[in-house]
Amino acid sequence: MTQEQAVLGPDSLMWKYFGDARVIFLLPSTTTVQVAHPGIGAGVEEHSAYKEDPWGRAERSLALLWPVLYNTEEGVRDFGTRLREMHRDIKGTDFNGKKYHALNPELYTWVHITTYYGMIYLAEFNGDHLSEADKQQLFQEWLQFGRQMGIRDKDMPATTDEYWAYLDDTIRNSLQVNPATEYVEHRGHYTGQPKHPRTTMTDRQWRIYQYFMGSLTWHLKKGFYPPAYREVFGIRWTWLDQIGFKLIGGVMRMLWPTLEEKKRWVPEAWRAIKDAREHPENYGGAVGEGLAKAS
């Protein structure tokens, strides 16, 4: 099997972190960094229903991207193809008058770029102290995840040093405030989300719940930003904010083991984890540290 044909499995760090349900608190940050790219922001503005149907858009994204990682070899290739096909007709003119296409290597890769630092930040938030060897392993898995998404090696940074330089340079020289970032870059966007269509809460219960969860999400979003992004876009982050960020992470770490196991995972990841436990032969024969069923 060639490198391009190989797929990540339950023994990978990517499986451990990308499907952890706490990733939901990371995504508002990484997606904002993504849409700050003028081509991606324009594509989202022109082709996405993120304003009209935020819950539906989020669920469609989870249902399509997560199976590119959490799947059998055949399933990975199938969903990788679907992901690229979904972006094939997304094109237009960005906010600077430049033509864009969602499958342009610069744009498609930039979305993937946010995943590596995001997984490192999430691991730290979860209380995991990754060694340099862990970070290198995660980087190699990040490269493989990119291949599973259909990204060519030549379009991704080859080393971690190149990666961090690319991230910093793009933030400082290519990203900009645009209608997409302005829409999601305020607290009210998170505290005032419309009622989820499948919730059983009353309107009053939903408002209370959404205010609490939205405020929490808003604070964590700022904490998950790369420092360069906060600097360039003037996002205030004090030592008190950092202490609050760490305290929230600590409380979540204490509460996490009390949750039902399936609630600790994104649904698409949980389905694959259960299947890998029952049919490890379909996933390379490994279940993965932290994913195996407790004895």
CSV table of C-alpha atoms in Angstrom, one decimal:
chain,number,residue,atom,x,y,z
A,1,MET,CA,0.0,0.0,0.0
A,2,THR,CA,1.4,3.4,-0.9
A,3,GLN,CA,1.6,6.4,1.4
A,4,GLU,CA,-1.3,8.0,-0.4
A,5,GLN,CA,-3.4,4.9,-0.1
A,6,ALA,CA,-2.8,4.4,3.7
A,7,VAL,CA,-5.4,5.8,6.1
A,8,LEU,CA,-5.3,6.8,9.7
A,9,GLY,CA,-6.9,4.4,12.2
A,10,PRO,CA,-7.9,4.2,15.9
A,11,ASP,CA,-4.3,4.0,17.0
A,12,SER,CA,-3.7,7.6,15.8
A,13,LEU,CA,-3.6,10.8,17.8
A,14,MET,CA,-5.9,12.3,15.2
A,15,TRP,CA,-8.6,9.8,16.1
A,16,LYS,CA,-8.0,10.7,19.8
A,17,TYR,CA,-8.5,14.4,19.4
A,18,PHE,CA,-10.5,15.3,16.2
A,19,GLY,CA,-13.6,13.5,17.4
A,20,ASP,CA,-13.4,14.5,21.1
A,21,ALA,CA,-16.7,16.3,21.7
A,22,ARG,CA,-14.7,19.2,23.2
A,23,VAL,CA,-13.7,20.0,19.6
A,24,ILE,CA,-17.0,21.8,19.4
A,25,PHE,CA,-15.6,24.6,21.5
A,26,LEU,CA,-12.5,24.8,19.3
A,27,LEU,CA,-14.3,25.0,15.9
A,28,PRO,CA,-15.7,28.6,16.3
A,29,SER,CA,-12.1,29.7,16.5
A,30,THR,CA,-10.6,27.6,13.6
A,31,THR,CA,-13.5,28.3,11.3
A,32,THR,CA,-13.2,32.1,11.9
A,33,VAL,CA,-9.5,31.9,11.1
A,34,GLN,CA,-10.5,30.0,7.9
A,35,VAL,CA,-13.0,32.5,6.7
A,36,ALA,CA,-10.7,35.4,7.4
A,37,HIS,CA,-9.0,34.3,4.2
A,38,PRO,CA,-10.7,36.5,1.5
A,39,GLY,CA,-11.4,33.6,-0.9
A,40,ILE,CA,-12.8,31.3,1.8
A,41,GLY,CA,-14.8,34.1,3.4
A,42,ALA,CA,-16.3,35.0,0.0
A,43,GLY,CA,-17.1,31.3,-0.7
A,44,VAL,CA,-18.9,31.0,2.7
A,45,GLU,CA,-20.9,34.2,2.1
A,46,GLU,CA,-22.0,33.3,-1.4
A,47,HIS,CA,-22.5,29.5,-1.1
A,48,SER,CA,-23.2,28.6,2.5
A,49,ALA,CA,-26.4,28.7,4.6
A,50,TYR,CA,-24.5,29.5,7.8
A,51,LYS,CA,-26.7,32.5,8.5
A,52,GLU,CA,-30.1,31.0,7.5
A,53,ASP,CA,-29.5,27.4,8.8
A,54,PRO,CA,-26.6,27.4,11.2
A,55,TRP,CA,-27.5,24.0,12.8
A,56,GLY,CA,-28.1,22.3,9.5
A,57,ARG,CA,-24.8,23.6,8.1
A,58,ALA,CA,-22.9,22.4,11.2
A,59,GLU,CA,-24.5,19.0,11.0
A,60,ARG,CA,-23.8,18.6,7.3
A,61,SER,CA,-20.1,19.5,7.9
A,62,LEU,CA,-19.8,17.0,10.6
A,63,ALA,CA,-21.5,14.3,8.5
A,64,LEU,CA,-19.2,14.9,5.6
A,65,LEU,CA,-15.7,15.8,7.0
A,66,TRP,CA,-15.4,13.6,10.1
A,67,PRO,CA,-16.0,10.3,8.1
A,68,VAL,CA,-12.9,11.2,6.0
A,69,LEU,CA,-11.0,10.4,9.2
A,70,TYR,CA,-13.2,8.1,11.2
A,71,ASN,CA,-13.8,5.3,8.7
A,72,THR,CA,-12.5,2.1,7.1
A,73,GLU,CA,-10.0,2.4,4.2
A,74,GLU,CA,-12.8,2.1,1.6
A,75,GLY,CA,-15.0,4.6,3.5
A,76,VAL,CA,-12.2,7.1,3.8
A,77,ARG,CA,-11.6,7.2,0.1
A,78,ASP,CA,-15.3,7.4,-0.6
A,79,PHE,CA,-15.9,10.4,1.7
A,80,GLY,CA,-12.6,12.1,0.6
A,81,THR,CA,-14.0,12.0,-3.0
A,82,ARG,CA,-17.4,13.3,-1.8
A,83,LEU,CA,-15.7,16.2,0.1
A,84,ARG,CA,-13.9,17.4,-3.0
A,85,GLU,CA,-16.9,17.0,-5.2
A,86,MET,CA,-19.0,19.1,-2.8
A,87,HIS,CA,-16.5,21.9,-3.3
A,88,ARG,CA,-16.1,21.6,-7.1
A,89,ASP,CA,-18.8,24.2,-8.0
A,90,ILE,CA,-17.9,26.7,-5.3
A,91,LYS,CA,-16.3,29.6,-7.1
A,92,GLY,CA,-16.7,33.3,-7.6
A,93,THR,CA,-15.0,36.6,-6.9
A,94,ASP,CA,-13.6,37.4,-3.5
A,95,PHE,CA,-13.8,40.6,-1.5
A,96,ASN,CA,-10.7,42.0,-3.2
A,97,GLY,CA,-12.0,41.3,-6.7
A,98,LYS,CA,-9.9,38.2,-7.2
A,99,LYS,CA,-11.3,35.0,-8.7
A,100,TYR,CA,-11.5,32.1,-6.3
A,101,HIS,CA,-12.3,28.4,-6.5
A,102,ALA,CA,-12.8,26.2,-3.4
A,103,LEU,CA,-10.4,23.6,-4.7
A,104,ASN,CA,-7.7,26.1,-5.3
A,105,PRO,CA,-4.7,24.5,-3.4
A,106,GLU,CA,-4.1,27.7,-1.3
A,107,LEU,CA,-7.7,27.8,-0.2
A,108,TYR,CA,-8.4,24.1,0.3
A,109,THR,CA,-5.1,23.7,2.2
A,110,TRP,CA,-5.7,26.8,4.4
A,111,VAL,CA,-8.8,25.1,5.9
A,112,HIS,CA,-6.7,22.0,6.7
A,113,ILE,CA,-3.8,24.2,8.1
A,114,THR,CA,-6.0,25.2,11.1
A,115,THR,CA,-6.4,21.5,12.1
A,116,TYR,CA,-2.9,20.9,13.2
A,117,TYR,CA,-2.5,23.8,15.6
A,118,GLY,CA,-6.1,23.2,16.6
A,119,MET,CA,-5.4,19.6,17.7
A,120,ILE,CA,-2.3,20.8,19.7
A,121,TYR,CA,-4.3,23.5,21.4
A,122,LEU,CA,-7.2,21.1,22.2
A,123,ALA,CA,-4.8,18.5,23.6
A,124,GLU,CA,-3.4,21.2,26.0
A,125,PHE,CA,-6.9,22.3,26.9
A,126,ASN,CA,-7.8,18.7,27.7
A,127,GLY,CA,-4.8,18.5,30.0
A,128,ASP,CA,-2.5,16.4,27.8
A,129,HIS,CA,1.1,17.5,27.7
A,130,LEU,CA,2.3,16.5,24.3
A,131,SER,CA,6.0,15.7,24.0
A,132,GLU,CA,7.9,16.8,20.9
A,133,ALA,CA,7.7,13.2,19.7
A,134,ASP,CA,3.9,13.4,20.1
A,135,LYS,CA,3.8,16.7,18.2
A,136,GLN,CA,5.9,15.2,15.4
A,137,GLN,CA,3.6,12.2,15.2
A,138,LEU,CA,0.5,14.4,15.1
A,139,PHE,CA,2.1,16.4,12.3
A,140,GLN,CA,2.7,13.3,10.2
A,141,GLU,CA,-0.8,12.2,10.9
A,142,TRP,CA,-2.0,15.7,9.9
A,143,LEU,CA,-0.2,15.3,6.6
A,144,GLN,CA,-1.9,12.0,6.1
A,145,PHE,CA,-5.3,13.4,6.9
A,146,GLY,CA,-4.7,16.0,4.3
A,147,ARG,CA,-4.0,13.3,1.7
A,148,GLN,CA,-7.2,11.6,2.7
A,149,MET,CA,-8.9,14.9,1.9
A,150,GLY,CA,-7.3,14.9,-1.5
A,151,ILE,CA,-4.5,17.5,-0.7
A,152,ARG,CA,-1.2,17.0,-2.5
A,153,ASP,CA,2.0,16.8,-0.5
A,154,LYS,CA,3.5,19.7,-2.4
A,155,ASP,CA,0.6,21.9,-1.2
A,156,MET,CA,1.3,21.2,2.5
A,157,PRO,CA,4.2,22.3,4.6
A,158,ALA,CA,6.7,19.5,4.8
A,159,THR,CA,8.0,20.1,8.3
A,160,THR,CA,6.7,21.6,11.5
A,161,ASP,CA,9.0,24.6,11.1
A,162,GLU,CA,7.6,25.3,7.7
A,163,TYR,CA,4.1,24.8,9.1
A,164,TRP,CA,4.4,27.4,11.8
A,165,ALA,CA,6.1,29.9,9.4
A,166,TYR,CA,3.3,29.4,6.9
A,167,LEU,CA,0.6,29.9,9.6
A,168,ASP,CA,2.2,33.1,10.9
A,169,ASP,CA,2.9,34.5,7.4
A,170,THR,CA,-0.7,33.9,6.2
A,171,ILE,CA,-2.2,35.4,9.3
A,172,ARG,CA,-0.1,38.5,9.1
A,173,ASN,CA,-0.2,39.0,5.3
A,174,SER,CA,-3.2,37.4,3.8
A,175,LEU,CA,-6.1,37.3,6.3
A,176,GLN,CA,-8.5,40.2,6.6
A,177,VAL,CA,-11.7,41.4,8.2
A,178,ASN,CA,-14.6,40.6,5.9
A,179,PRO,CA,-18.4,40.2,6.1
A,180,ALA,CA,-18.1,36.5,7.1
A,181,THR,CA,-15.7,37.3,10.0
A,182,GLU,CA,-17.8,40.3,11.1
A,183,TYR,CA,-20.9,38.2,11.3
A,184,VAL,CA,-19.3,35.7,13.7
A,185,GLU,CA,-16.9,38.0,15.5
A,186,HIS,CA,-19.1,39.2,18.3
A,187,ARG,CA,-20.5,37.6,21.5
A,188,GLY,CA,-24.2,38.0,20.5
A,189,HIS,CA,-23.7,35.6,17.6
A,190,TYR,CA,-23.2,32.8,20.1
A,191,THR,CA,-25.5,33.8,22.9
A,192,GLY,CA,-28.4,34.5,20.4
A,193,GLN,CA,-28.3,31.3,18.3
A,194,PRO,CA,-31.8,30.2,17.1
A,195,LYS,CA,-33.4,27.3,18.8
A,196,HIS,CA,-32.2,23.9,17.7
A,197,PRO,CA,-35.0,22.3,15.7
A,198,ARG,CA,-34.8,19.0,17.7
A,199,THR,CA,-34.5,20.4,21.2
A,200,THR,CA,-37.3,19.7,23.7
A,201,MET,CA,-36.5,22.9,25.7
A,202,THR,CA,-39.1,25.7,26.1
A,203,ASP,CA,-38.2,29.0,24.6
A,204,ARG,CA,-37.2,30.4,28.0
A,205,GLN,CA,-35.1,27.4,28.8
A,206,TRP,CA,-33.4,27.7,25.5
A,207,ARG,CA,-32.6,31.4,26.0
A,208,ILE,CA,-31.0,30.6,29.4
A,209,TYR,CA,-29.1,27.6,28.1
A,210,GLN,CA,-27.9,29.5,25.0
A,211,TYR,CA,-26.8,32.5,26.9
A,212,PHE,CA,-24.6,30.3,29.2
A,213,MET,CA,-23.3,28.1,26.4
A,214,GLY,CA,-22.8,31.0,24.0
A,215,SER,CA,-20.8,33.0,26.6
A,216,LEU,CA,-18.7,30.0,27.3
A,217,THR,CA,-18.1,29.4,23.6
A,218,TRP,CA,-17.3,33.0,23.0
A,219,HIS,CA,-14.6,33.0,25.8
A,220,LEU,CA,-13.1,29.7,24.6
A,221,LYS,CA,-13.1,30.9,21.0
A,222,LYS,CA,-10.8,33.8,21.9
A,223,GLY,CA,-8.6,31.5,23.9
A,224,PHE,CA,-8.2,29.0,21.0
A,225,TYR,CA,-7.0,31.7,18.6
A,226,PRO,CA,-3.3,31.6,17.6
A,227,PRO,CA,-1.6,34.5,19.4
A,228,ALA,CA,-0.7,36.1,16.0
A,229,TYR,CA,-4.4,36.2,15.0
A,230,ARG,CA,-5.3,38.0,18.3
A,231,GLU,CA,-2.5,40.4,17.7
A,232,VAL,CA,-3.3,41.2,14.1
A,233,PHE,CA,-7.0,41.5,14.5
A,234,GLY,CA,-6.9,43.4,17.8
A,235,ILE,CA,-8.6,40.8,20.0
A,236,ARG,CA,-8.2,41.6,23.6
A,237,TRP,CA,-6.8,38.8,25.7
A,238,THR,CA,-5.6,39.5,29.3
A,239,TRP,CA,-3.9,37.4,31.9
A,240,LEU,CA,-7.3,37.2,33.6
A,241,ASP,CA,-8.8,35.8,30.4
A,242,GLN,CA,-6.1,33.2,30.3
A,243,ILE,CA,-6.7,32.2,33.9
A,244,GLY,CA,-10.4,31.8,33.1
A,245,PHE,CA,-9.6,29.7,30.0
A,246,LYS,CA,-7.5,27.4,32.1
A,247,LEU,CA,-10.1,27.2,34.8
A,248,ILE,CA,-12.8,26.2,32.3
A,249,GLY,CA,-10.5,23.5,30.9
A,250,GLY,CA,-9.9,22.2,34.4
A,251,VAL,CA,-13.6,22.0,35.3
A,252,MET,CA,-14.3,20.2,32.0
A,253,ARG,CA,-11.5,17.7,32.8
A,254,MET,CA,-13.0,16.9,36.2
A,255,LEU,CA,-16.5,16.5,34.7
A,256,TRP,CA,-15.5,14.6,31.6
A,257,PRO,CA,-15.2,11.1,33.1
A,258,THR,CA,-18.8,11.4,34.6
A,259,LEU,CA,-20.3,11.8,31.1
A,260,GLU,CA,-21.8,8.8,29.3
A,261,GLU,CA,-19.0,7.6,27.0
A,262,LYS,CA,-20.9,8.3,23.7
A,263,LYS,CA,-21.4,11.9,24.8
A,264,ARG,CA,-17.6,12.4,24.9
A,265,TRP,CA,-17.4,12.0,21.2
A,266,VAL,CA,-18.7,13.7,18.1
A,267,PRO,CA,-21.5,11.3,16.8
A,268,GLU,CA,-19.6,10.4,13.6
A,269,ALA,CA,-16.5,9.5,15.6
A,270,TRP,CA,-18.5,7.5,18.2
A,271,ARG,CA,-20.0,5.3,15.5
A,272,ALA,CA,-16.6,4.6,14.0
A,273,ILE,CA,-15.1,3.9,17.4
A,274,LYS,CA,-17.8,1.4,18.3
A,275,ASP,CA,-17.4,-0.3,14.9
A,276,ALA,CA,-13.7,-0.5,15.4
A,277,ARG,CA,-14.1,-2.2,18.7
A,278,GLU,CA,-16.4,-4.8,17.1
A,279,HIS,CA,-14.5,-5.2,13.8
A,280,PRO,CA,-10.9,-4.2,14.4
A,281,GLU,CA,-9.8,-6.0,11.3
A,282,ASN,CA,-11.5,-3.3,9.2
A,283,TYR,CA,-9.3,-0.6,10.9
A,284,GLY,CA,-5.9,-2.2,10.7
A,285,GLY,CA,-6.5,-4.4,13.7
A,286,ALA,CA,-5.8,-1.7,16.3
A,287,VAL,CA,-8.3,0.0,18.5
A,288,GLY,CA,-6.0,2.8,19.9
A,289,GLU,CA,-5.0,4.0,23.3
A,290,GLY,CA,-7.9,5.7,25.0
A,291,LEU,CA,-10.4,4.3,22.5
A,292,ALA,CA,-10.4,0.7,23.7
A,293,LYS,CA,-13.3,-0.4,25.7
A,294,ALA,CA,-12.5,-0.3,29.4
A,295,SER,CA,-11.9,-3.7,31.0
